[in-house]
mmCIF file of C-alpha atoms in Angstrom:
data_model
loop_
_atom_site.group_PDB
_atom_site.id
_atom_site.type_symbol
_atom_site.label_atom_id
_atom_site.label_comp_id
_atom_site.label_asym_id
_atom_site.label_seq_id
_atom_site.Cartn_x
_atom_site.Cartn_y
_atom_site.Cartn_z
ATOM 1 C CA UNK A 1 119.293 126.190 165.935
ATOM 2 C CA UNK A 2 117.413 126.628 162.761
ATOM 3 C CA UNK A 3 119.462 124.990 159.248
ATOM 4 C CA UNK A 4 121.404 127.266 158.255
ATOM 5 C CA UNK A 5 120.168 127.059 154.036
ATOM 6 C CA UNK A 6 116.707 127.457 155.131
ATOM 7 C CA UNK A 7 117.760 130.687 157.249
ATOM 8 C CA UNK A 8 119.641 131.857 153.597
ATOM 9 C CA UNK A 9 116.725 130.962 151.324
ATOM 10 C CA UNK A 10 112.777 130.819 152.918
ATOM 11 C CA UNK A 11 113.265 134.428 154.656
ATOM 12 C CA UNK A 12 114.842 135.976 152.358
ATOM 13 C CA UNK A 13 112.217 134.478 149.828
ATOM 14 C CA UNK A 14 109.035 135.356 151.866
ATOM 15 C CA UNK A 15 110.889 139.183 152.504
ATOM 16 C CA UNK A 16 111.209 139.759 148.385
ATOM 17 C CA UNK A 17 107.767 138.271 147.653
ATOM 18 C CA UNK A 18 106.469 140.130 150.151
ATOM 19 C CA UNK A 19 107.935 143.157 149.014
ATOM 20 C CA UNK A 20 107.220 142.526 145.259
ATOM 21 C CA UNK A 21 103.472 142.258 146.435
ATOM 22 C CA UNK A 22 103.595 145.474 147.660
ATOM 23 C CA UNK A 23 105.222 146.734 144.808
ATOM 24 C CA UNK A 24 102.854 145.458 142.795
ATOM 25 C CA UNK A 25 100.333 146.982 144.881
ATOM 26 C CA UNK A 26 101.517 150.993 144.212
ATOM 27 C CA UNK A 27 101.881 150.163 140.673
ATOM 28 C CA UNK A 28 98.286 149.214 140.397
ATOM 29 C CA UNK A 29 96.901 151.919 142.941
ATOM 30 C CA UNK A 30 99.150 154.172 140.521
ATOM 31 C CA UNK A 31 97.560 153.117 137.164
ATOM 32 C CA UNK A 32 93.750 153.301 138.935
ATOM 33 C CA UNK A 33 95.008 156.928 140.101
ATOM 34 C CA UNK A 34 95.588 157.891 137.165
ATOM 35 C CA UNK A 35 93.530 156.894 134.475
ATOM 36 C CA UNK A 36 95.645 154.000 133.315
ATOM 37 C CA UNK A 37 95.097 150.478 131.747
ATOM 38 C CA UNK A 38 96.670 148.355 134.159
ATOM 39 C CA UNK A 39 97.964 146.127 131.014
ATOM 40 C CA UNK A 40 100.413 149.220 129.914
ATOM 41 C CA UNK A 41 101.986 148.431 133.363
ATOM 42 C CA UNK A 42 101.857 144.455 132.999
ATOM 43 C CA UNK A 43 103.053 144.668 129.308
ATOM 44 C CA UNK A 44 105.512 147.290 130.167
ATOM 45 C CA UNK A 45 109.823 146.430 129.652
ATOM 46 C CA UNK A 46 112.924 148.284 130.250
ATOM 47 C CA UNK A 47 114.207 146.602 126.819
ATOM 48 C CA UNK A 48 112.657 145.237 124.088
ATOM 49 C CA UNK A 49 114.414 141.942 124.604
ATOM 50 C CA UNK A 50 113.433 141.958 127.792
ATOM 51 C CA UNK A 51 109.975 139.843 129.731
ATOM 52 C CA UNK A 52 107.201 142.552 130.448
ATOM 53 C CA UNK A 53 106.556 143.209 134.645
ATOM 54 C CA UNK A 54 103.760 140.222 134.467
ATOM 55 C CA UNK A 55 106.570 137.688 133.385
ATOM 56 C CA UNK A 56 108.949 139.501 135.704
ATOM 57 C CA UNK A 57 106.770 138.484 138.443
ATOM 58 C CA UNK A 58 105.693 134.920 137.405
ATOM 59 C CA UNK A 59 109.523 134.101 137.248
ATOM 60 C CA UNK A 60 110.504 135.455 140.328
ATOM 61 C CA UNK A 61 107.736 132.772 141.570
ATOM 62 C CA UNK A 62 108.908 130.125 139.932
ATOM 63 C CA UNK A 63 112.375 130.473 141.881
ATOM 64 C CA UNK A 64 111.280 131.266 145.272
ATOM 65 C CA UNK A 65 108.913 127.768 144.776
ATOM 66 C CA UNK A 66 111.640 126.124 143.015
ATOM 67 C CA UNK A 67 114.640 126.997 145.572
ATOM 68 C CA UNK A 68 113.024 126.133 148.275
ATOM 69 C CA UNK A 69 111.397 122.359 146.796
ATOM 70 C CA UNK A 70 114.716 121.185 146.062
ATOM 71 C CA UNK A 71 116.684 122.739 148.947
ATOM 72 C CA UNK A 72 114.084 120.766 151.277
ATOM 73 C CA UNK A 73 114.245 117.796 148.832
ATOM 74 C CA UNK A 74 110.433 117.766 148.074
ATOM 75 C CA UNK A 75 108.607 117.702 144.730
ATOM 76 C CA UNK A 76 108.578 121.682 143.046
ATOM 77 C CA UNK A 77 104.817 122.492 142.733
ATOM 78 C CA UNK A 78 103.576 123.269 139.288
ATOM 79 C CA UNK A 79 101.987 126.387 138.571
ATOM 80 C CA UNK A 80 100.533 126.990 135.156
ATOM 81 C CA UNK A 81 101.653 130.778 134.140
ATOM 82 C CA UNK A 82 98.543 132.972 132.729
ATOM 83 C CA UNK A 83 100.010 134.785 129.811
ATOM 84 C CA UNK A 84 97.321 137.571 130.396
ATOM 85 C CA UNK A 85 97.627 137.317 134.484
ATOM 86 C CA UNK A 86 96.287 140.972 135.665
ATOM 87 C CA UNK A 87 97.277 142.151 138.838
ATOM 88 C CA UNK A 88 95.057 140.399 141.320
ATOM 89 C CA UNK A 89 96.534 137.060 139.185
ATOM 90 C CA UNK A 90 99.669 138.315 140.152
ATOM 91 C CA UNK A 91 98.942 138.960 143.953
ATOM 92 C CA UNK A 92 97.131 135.413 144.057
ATOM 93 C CA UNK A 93 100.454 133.562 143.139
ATOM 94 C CA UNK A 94 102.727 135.656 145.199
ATOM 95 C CA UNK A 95 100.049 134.664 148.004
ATOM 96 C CA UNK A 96 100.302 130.830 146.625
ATOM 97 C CA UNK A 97 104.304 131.192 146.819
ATOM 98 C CA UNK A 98 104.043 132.307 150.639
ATOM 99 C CA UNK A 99 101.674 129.965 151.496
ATOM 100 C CA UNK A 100 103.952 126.993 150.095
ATOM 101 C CA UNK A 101 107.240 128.519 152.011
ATOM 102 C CA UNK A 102 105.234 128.527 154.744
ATOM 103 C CA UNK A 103 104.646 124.767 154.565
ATOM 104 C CA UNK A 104 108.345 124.483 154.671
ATOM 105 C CA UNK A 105 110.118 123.157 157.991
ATOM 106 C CA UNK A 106 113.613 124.306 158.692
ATOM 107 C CA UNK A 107 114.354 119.988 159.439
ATOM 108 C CA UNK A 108 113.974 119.586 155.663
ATOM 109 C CA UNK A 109 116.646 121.318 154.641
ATOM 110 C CA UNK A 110 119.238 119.198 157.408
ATOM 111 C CA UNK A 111 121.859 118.440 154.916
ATOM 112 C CA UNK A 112 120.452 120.610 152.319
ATOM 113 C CA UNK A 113 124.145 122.294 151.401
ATOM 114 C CA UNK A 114 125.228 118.925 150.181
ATOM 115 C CA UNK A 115 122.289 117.784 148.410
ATOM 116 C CA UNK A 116 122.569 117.952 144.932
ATOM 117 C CA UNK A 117 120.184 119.838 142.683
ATOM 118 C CA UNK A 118 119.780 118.662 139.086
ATOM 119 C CA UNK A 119 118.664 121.592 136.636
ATOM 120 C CA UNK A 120 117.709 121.613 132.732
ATOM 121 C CA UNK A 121 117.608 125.279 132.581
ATOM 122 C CA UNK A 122 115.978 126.273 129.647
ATOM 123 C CA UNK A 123 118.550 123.619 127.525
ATOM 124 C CA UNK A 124 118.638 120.224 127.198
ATOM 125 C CA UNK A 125 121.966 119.923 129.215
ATOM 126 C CA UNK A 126 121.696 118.913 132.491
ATOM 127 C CA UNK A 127 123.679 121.002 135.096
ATOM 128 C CA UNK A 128 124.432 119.272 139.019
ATOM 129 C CA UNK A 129 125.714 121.527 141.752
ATOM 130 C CA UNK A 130 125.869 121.143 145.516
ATOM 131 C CA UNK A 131 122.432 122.859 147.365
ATOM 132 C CA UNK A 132 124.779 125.357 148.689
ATOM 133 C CA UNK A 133 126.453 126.560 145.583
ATOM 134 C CA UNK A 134 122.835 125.960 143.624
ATOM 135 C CA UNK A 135 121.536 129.072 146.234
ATOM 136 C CA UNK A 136 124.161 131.041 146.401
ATOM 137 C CA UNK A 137 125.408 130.893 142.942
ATOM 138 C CA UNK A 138 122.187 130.447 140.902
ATOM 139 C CA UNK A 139 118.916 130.584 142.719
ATOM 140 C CA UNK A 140 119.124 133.387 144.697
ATOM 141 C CA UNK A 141 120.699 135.372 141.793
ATOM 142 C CA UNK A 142 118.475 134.275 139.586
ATOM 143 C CA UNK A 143 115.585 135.420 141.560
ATOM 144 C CA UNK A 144 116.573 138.941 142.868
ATOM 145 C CA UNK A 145 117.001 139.777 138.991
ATOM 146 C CA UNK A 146 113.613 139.316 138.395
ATOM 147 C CA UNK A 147 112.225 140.813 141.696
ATOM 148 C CA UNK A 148 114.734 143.861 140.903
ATOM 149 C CA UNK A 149 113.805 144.217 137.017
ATOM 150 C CA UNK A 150 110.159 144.266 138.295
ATOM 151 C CA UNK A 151 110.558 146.607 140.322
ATOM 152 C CA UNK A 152 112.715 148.839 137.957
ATOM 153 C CA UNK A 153 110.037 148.430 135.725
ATOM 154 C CA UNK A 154 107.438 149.902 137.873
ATOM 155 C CA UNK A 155 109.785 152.923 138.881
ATOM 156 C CA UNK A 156 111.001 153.489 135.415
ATOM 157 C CA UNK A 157 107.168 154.099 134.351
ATOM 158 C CA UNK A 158 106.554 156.527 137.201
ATOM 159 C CA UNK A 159 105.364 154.733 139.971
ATOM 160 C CA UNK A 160 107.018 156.292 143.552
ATOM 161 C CA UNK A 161 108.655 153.438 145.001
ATOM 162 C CA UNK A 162 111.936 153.410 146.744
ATOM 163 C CA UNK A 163 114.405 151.238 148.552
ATOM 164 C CA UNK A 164 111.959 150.569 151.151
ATOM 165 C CA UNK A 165 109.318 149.260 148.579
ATOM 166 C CA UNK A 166 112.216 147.059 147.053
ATOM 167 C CA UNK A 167 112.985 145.659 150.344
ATOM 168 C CA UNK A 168 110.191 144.889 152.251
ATOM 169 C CA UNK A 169 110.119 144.005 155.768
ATOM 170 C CA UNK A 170 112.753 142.379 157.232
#
């Protein structure tokens, strides 16, 4: 029977990226389409306070790489993040992400609910939790508001996605 936290967290990772590629993939076939600078799309936010879609994206990386290194207790790769990534830049890392999930074994996360996960996010605080409450209560939240704001982004611009786009296969 396959660990239960890596049935919670690697699928459901490698179904969002994989959507979010696609996603990613109408938004620039739109722009070409149309005429459009693809940075209008990369640059473009739902809020001023908000990241732009290219941030949106790189973030959403960052957690599906960095949920699944510490639930299967090995080292989180590091990425650099290309301020002026373009959409191919984008696709790349979402292809990097996938191919590192991939690497992942369901025996590495044996045990992974009770293993605890030490964060400094974005403060100088540290915060423990359990691996269990870490996913559940943090990672996976954490990441579907990025996937889901990048994908609002592209829709609120004009680009016809739907549900389906958002969700991938599954």
């Amino acid at each position: 029977m396959t660990d239960p936290m890596y049935s919670a967290s690697v699928p459901v990772l490698k179904q969002m990226l994989g959507a979010l590629a696609g996603v990613l993939d109408k938004t620039q076939t739109h722009a070409t389409a149309r005429n459009i600078d693809a940075t209008v799309f990369l640059q473009a936010r739902l809020a001023p306070d908000m990241f732009a879609l290219a941030r949106q994206v790189q973030i959403a990386v960052d957690f599906a790489k960095g949920i699944s290194a510490r639930l299967a207790g090995v080292e989180v790769p590091s990425w650099p993040d290309n301020p002026e990534a373009g959409f191919e830049d984008l696709q790349a890392l979402i292809a990097r992400a996938l191919a590192h999930l991939d690497g992942l074994q369901p025996a590495q996360f044996t045990d992974a609910h009770s293993r605890q996960i030490v964060l400094r996010a974005g403060t100088p605080k540290e915060r423990s939790m359990s691996g269990d409450h870490y996913l559940l209560h943090y990672g996976l939240p954490q990441f579907f508001f990025h996937v889901t704001t990048a994908y609002a982004i592209a829709r609120h611009h004009g680009v016809e996605i739907g549900k389906r786009d958002y969700m991938g296969s599954y």
